[in-house]
mmCIF file of C-alpha atoms in Angstrom:
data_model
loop_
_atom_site.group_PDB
_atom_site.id
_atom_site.type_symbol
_atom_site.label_atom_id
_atom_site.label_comp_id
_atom_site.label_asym_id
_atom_site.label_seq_id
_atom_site.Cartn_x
_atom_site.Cartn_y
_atom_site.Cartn_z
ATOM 1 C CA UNK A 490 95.830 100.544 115.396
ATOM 2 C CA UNK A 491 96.513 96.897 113.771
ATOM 3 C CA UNK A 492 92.231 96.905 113.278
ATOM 4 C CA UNK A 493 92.532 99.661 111.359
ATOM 5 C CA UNK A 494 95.791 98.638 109.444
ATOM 6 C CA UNK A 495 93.707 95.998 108.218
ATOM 7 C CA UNK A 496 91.112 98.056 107.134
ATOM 8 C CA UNK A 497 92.836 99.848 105.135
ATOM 9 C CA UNK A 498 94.668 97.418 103.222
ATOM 10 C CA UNK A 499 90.680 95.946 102.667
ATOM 11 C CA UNK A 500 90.147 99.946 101.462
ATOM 12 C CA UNK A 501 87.001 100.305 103.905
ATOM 13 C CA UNK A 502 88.825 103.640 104.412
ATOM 14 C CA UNK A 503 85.701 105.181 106.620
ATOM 15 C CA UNK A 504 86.520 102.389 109.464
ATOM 16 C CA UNK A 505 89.855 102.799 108.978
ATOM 17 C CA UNK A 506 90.339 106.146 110.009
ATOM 18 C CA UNK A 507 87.192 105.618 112.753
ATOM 19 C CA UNK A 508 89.871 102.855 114.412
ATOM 20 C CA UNK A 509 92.849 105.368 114.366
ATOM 21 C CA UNK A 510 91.128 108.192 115.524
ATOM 22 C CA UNK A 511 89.791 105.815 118.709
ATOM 23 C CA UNK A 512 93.298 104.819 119.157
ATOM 24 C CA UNK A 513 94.300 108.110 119.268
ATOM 25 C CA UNK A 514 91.826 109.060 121.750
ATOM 26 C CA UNK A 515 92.826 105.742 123.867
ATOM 27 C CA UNK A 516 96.251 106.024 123.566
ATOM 28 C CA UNK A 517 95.883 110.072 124.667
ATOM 29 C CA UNK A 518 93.782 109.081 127.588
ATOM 30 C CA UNK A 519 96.632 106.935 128.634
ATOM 31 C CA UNK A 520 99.098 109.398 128.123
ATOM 32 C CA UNK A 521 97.267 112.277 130.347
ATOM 33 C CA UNK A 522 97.632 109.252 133.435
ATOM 34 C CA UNK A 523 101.597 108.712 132.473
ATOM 35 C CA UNK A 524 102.623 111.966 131.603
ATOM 36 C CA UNK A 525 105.547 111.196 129.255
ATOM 37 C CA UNK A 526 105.167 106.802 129.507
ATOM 38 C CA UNK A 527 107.832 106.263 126.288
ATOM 39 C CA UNK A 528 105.856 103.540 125.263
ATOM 40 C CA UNK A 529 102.297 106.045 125.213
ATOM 41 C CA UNK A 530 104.546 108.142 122.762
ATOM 42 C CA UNK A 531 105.505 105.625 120.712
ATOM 43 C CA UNK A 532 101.985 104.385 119.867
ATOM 44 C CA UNK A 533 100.509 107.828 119.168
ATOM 45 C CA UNK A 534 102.873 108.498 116.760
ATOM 46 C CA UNK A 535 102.618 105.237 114.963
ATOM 47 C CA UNK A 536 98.828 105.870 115.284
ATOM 48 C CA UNK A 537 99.463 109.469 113.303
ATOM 49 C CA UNK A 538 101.422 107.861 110.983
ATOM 50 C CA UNK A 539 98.370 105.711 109.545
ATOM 51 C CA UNK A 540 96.409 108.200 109.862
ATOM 52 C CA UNK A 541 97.646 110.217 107.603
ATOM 53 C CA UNK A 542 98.653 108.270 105.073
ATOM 54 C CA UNK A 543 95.058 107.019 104.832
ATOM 55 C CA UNK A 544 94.500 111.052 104.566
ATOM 56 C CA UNK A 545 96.444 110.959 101.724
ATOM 57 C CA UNK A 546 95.343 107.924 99.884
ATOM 58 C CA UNK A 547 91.881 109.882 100.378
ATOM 59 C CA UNK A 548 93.533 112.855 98.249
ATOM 60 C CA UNK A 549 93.378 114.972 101.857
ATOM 61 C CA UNK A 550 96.711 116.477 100.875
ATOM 62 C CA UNK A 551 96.431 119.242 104.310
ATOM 63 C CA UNK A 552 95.342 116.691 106.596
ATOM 64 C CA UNK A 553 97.852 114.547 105.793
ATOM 65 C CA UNK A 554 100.609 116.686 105.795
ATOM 66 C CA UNK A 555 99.896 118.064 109.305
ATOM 67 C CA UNK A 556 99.443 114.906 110.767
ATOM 68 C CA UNK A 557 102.362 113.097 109.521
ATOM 69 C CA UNK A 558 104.482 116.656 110.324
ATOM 70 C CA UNK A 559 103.053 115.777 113.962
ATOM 71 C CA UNK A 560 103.971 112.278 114.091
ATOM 72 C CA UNK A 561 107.736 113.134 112.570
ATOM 73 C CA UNK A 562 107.858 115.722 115.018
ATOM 74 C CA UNK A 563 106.611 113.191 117.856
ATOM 75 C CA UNK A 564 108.917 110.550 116.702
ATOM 76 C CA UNK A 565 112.424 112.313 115.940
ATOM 77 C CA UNK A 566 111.846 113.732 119.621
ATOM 78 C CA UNK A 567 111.817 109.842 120.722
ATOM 79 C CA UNK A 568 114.723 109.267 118.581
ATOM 80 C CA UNK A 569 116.920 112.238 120.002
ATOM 81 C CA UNK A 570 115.712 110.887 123.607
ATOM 82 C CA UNK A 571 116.781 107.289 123.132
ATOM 83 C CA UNK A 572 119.167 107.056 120.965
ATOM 84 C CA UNK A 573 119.697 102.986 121.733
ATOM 85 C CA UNK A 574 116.081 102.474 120.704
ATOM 86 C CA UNK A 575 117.083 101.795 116.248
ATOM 87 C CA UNK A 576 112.969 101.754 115.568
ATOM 88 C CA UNK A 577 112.486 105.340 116.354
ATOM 89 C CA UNK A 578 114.762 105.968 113.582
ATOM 90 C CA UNK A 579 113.762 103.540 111.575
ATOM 91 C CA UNK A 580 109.546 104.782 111.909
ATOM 92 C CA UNK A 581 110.902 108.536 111.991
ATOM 93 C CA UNK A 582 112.956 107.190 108.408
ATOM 94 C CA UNK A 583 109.624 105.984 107.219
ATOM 95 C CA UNK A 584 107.590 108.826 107.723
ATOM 96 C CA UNK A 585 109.779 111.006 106.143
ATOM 97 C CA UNK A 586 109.863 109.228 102.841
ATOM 98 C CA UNK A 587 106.295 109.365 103.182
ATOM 99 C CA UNK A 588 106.547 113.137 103.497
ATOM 100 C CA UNK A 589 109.252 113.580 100.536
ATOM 101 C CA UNK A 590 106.297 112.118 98.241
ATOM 102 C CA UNK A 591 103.762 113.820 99.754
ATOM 103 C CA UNK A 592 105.553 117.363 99.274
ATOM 104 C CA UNK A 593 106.897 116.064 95.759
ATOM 105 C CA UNK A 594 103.405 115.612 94.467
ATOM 106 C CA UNK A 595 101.454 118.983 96.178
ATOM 107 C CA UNK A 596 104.652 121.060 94.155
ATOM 108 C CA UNK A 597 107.245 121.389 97.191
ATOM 109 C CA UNK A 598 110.485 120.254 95.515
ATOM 110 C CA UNK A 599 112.696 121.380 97.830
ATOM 111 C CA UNK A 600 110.567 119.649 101.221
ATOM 112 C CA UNK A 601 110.432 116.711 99.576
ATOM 113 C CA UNK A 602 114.639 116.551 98.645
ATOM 114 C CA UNK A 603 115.027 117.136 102.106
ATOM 115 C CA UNK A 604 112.848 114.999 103.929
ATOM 116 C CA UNK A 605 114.092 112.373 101.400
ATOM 117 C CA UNK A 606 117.261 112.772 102.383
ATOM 118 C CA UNK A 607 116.586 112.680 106.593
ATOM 119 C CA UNK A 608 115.394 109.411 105.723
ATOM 120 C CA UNK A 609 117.926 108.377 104.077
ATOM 121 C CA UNK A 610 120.489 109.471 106.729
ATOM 122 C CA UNK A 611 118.510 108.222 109.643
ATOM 123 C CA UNK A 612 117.838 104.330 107.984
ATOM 124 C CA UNK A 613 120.033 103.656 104.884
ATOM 125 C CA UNK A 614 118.369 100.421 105.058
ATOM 126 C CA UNK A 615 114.716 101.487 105.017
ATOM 127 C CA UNK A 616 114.289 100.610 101.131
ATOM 128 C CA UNK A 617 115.157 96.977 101.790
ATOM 129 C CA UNK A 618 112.893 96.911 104.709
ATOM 130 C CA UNK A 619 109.789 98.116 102.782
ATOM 131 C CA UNK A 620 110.334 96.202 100.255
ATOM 132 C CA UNK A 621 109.837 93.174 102.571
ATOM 133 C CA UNK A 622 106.917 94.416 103.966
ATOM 134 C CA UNK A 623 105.041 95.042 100.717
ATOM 135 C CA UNK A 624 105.655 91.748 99.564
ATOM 136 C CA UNK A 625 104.676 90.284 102.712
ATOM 137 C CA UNK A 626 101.319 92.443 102.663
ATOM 138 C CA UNK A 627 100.947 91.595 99.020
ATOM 139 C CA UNK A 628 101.600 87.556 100.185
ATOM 140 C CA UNK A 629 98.755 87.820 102.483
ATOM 141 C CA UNK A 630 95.849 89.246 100.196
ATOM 142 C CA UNK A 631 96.723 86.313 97.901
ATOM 143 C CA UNK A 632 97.012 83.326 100.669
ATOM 144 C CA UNK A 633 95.410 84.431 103.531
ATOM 145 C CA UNK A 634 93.477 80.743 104.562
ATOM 146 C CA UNK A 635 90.240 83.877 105.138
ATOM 147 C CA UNK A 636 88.837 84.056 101.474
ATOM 148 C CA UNK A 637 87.020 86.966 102.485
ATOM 149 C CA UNK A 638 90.478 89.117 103.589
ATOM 150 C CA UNK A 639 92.024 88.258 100.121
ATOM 151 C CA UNK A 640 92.736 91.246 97.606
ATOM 152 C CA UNK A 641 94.367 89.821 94.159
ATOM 153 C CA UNK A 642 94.438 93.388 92.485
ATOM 154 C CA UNK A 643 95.686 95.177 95.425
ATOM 155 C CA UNK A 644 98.388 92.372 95.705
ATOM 156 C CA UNK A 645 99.295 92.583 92.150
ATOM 157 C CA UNK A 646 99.482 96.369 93.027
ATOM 158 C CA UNK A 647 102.245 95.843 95.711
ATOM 159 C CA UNK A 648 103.945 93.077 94.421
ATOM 160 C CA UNK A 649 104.337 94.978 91.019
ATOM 161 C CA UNK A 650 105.713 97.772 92.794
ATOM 162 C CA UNK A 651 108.071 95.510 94.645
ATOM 163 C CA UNK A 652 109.323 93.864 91.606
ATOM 164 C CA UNK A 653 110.234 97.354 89.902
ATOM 165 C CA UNK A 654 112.455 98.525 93.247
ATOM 166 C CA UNK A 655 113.994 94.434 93.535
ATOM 167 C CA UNK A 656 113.920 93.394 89.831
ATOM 168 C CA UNK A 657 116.523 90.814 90.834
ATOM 169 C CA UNK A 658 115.125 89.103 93.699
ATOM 170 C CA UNK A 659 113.114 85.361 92.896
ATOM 171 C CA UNK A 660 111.045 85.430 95.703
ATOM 172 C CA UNK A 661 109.593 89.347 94.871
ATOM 173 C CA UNK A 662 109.051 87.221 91.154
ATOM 174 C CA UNK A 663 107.385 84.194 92.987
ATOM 175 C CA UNK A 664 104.848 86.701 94.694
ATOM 176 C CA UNK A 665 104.017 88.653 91.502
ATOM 177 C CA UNK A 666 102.782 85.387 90.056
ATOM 178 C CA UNK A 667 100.770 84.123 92.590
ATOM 179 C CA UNK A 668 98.915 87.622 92.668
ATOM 180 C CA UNK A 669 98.602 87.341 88.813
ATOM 181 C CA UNK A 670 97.794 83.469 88.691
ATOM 182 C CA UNK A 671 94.842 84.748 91.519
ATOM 183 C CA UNK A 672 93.824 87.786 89.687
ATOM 184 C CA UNK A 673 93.057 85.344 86.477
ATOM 185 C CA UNK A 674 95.924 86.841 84.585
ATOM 186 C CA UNK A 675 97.506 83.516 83.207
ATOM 187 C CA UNK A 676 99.917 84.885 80.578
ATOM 188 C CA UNK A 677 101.115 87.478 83.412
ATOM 189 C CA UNK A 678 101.689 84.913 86.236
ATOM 190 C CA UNK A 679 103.666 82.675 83.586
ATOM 191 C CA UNK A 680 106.201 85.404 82.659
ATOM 192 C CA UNK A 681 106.624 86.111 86.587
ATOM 193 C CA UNK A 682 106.784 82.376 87.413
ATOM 194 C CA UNK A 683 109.730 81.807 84.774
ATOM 195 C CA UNK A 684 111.593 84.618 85.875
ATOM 196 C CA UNK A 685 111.283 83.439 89.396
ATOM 197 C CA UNK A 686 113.010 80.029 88.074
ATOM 198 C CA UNK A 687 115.455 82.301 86.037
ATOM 199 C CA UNK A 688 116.688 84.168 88.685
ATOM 200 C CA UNK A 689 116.796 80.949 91.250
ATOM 201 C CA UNK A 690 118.571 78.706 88.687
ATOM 202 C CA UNK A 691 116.465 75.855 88.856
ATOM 203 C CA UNK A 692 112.564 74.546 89.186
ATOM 204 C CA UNK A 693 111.823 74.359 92.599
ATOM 205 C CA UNK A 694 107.986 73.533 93.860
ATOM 206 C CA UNK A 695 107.501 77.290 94.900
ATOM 207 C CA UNK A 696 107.322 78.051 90.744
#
């Protein structure tokens, strides 16, 4: 699952969904000797969750919807099973956002209010959290010591994204320059670096 995480970030979409769907089989196989192993569960859904978001980043509108349906499905029953365990709710809260934008953009207003408000409901938190994560990602493909793994545009992607959800956070700032300073756009990664110092208060060697 991670392998193909990484390939899709890297947009080798074709290996991508090859690693999911061998995960899937793996992870199945090892379901059919546990019968209902939580942990087996846990992974398949996760596994249908990247799976179908690379369906939709590949415009697969139908595929993706069915499998992330599944994986919601598969999930909220882990939730309502183990109600102590907060990242069922949290993944479930993921996926449905996922969903809302899915069903907002194929014309299904009223799915995609709905699901957008499960997630809500289940992790009122969730924004912050993905926020985090797309600035981490977006860290990464500008840092990453592996020259070959690095991705300036897609960071500047991310990070841009991040910055319009956080406007007022330095550090989401501080990441939006480095992926413009990398991506050779020095006028950009100025702007971002002095609003990083802005919104910190002082020069510090980050900026």
């Amino acid at each position: 699952i991670d392998l193909g995480d990484w390939l899709q970030v890297e947009h080798r979409r074709e290996e991508a969904e090859a690693a999911y769907r061998k995960a899937l089989k793996l992870v199945e196989e090892f379901q059919g000797a546990t019968a209902v192993h939580a942990g087996g569960r846990e992974s398949l859904a996760r596994c249908r969750a990247r799976l179908g978001e690379l369906q939709w980043e590949s415009r697969r509108a139908d595929d993706a919807l069915a499998t992330l349906e599944q994986a919601a499905a598969d999930l909220k029953r882990l939730a309502d099973e183990y109600p102590r365990v907060p990242r069922y709710r949290g993944d479930l809260a993921r996926i449905q956002e996922m969903l809302s934008r899915i069903y907002w953009e194929v014309g299904r207003p009223e799915d995609s209010e709905a699901a957008d408000k499960t997630a809500y409901a289940l992790d009122p938190k969730r924004a912050a959290f993905e926020q985090t994560r797309l600035n981490n990602i977006a860290w990464y493909l500008v840092t990453t010591p592996d020259v070959s793994s690095r991705n300036p545009a897609k960071a500047v992607e991310f990070a841009e994204l991040v910055v319009a959800n956080s406007p007022d956070v330095w550090a989401c700032w501080n990441t939006l320059a480095v992926a413009r300073y990398r991506n050779g756009d020095w006028t950009g990664a100025e702007a971002a670096f002095r609003r990083a110092i802005e919104l910190f208060g002082e020069i510090q060697a980050f900026d």
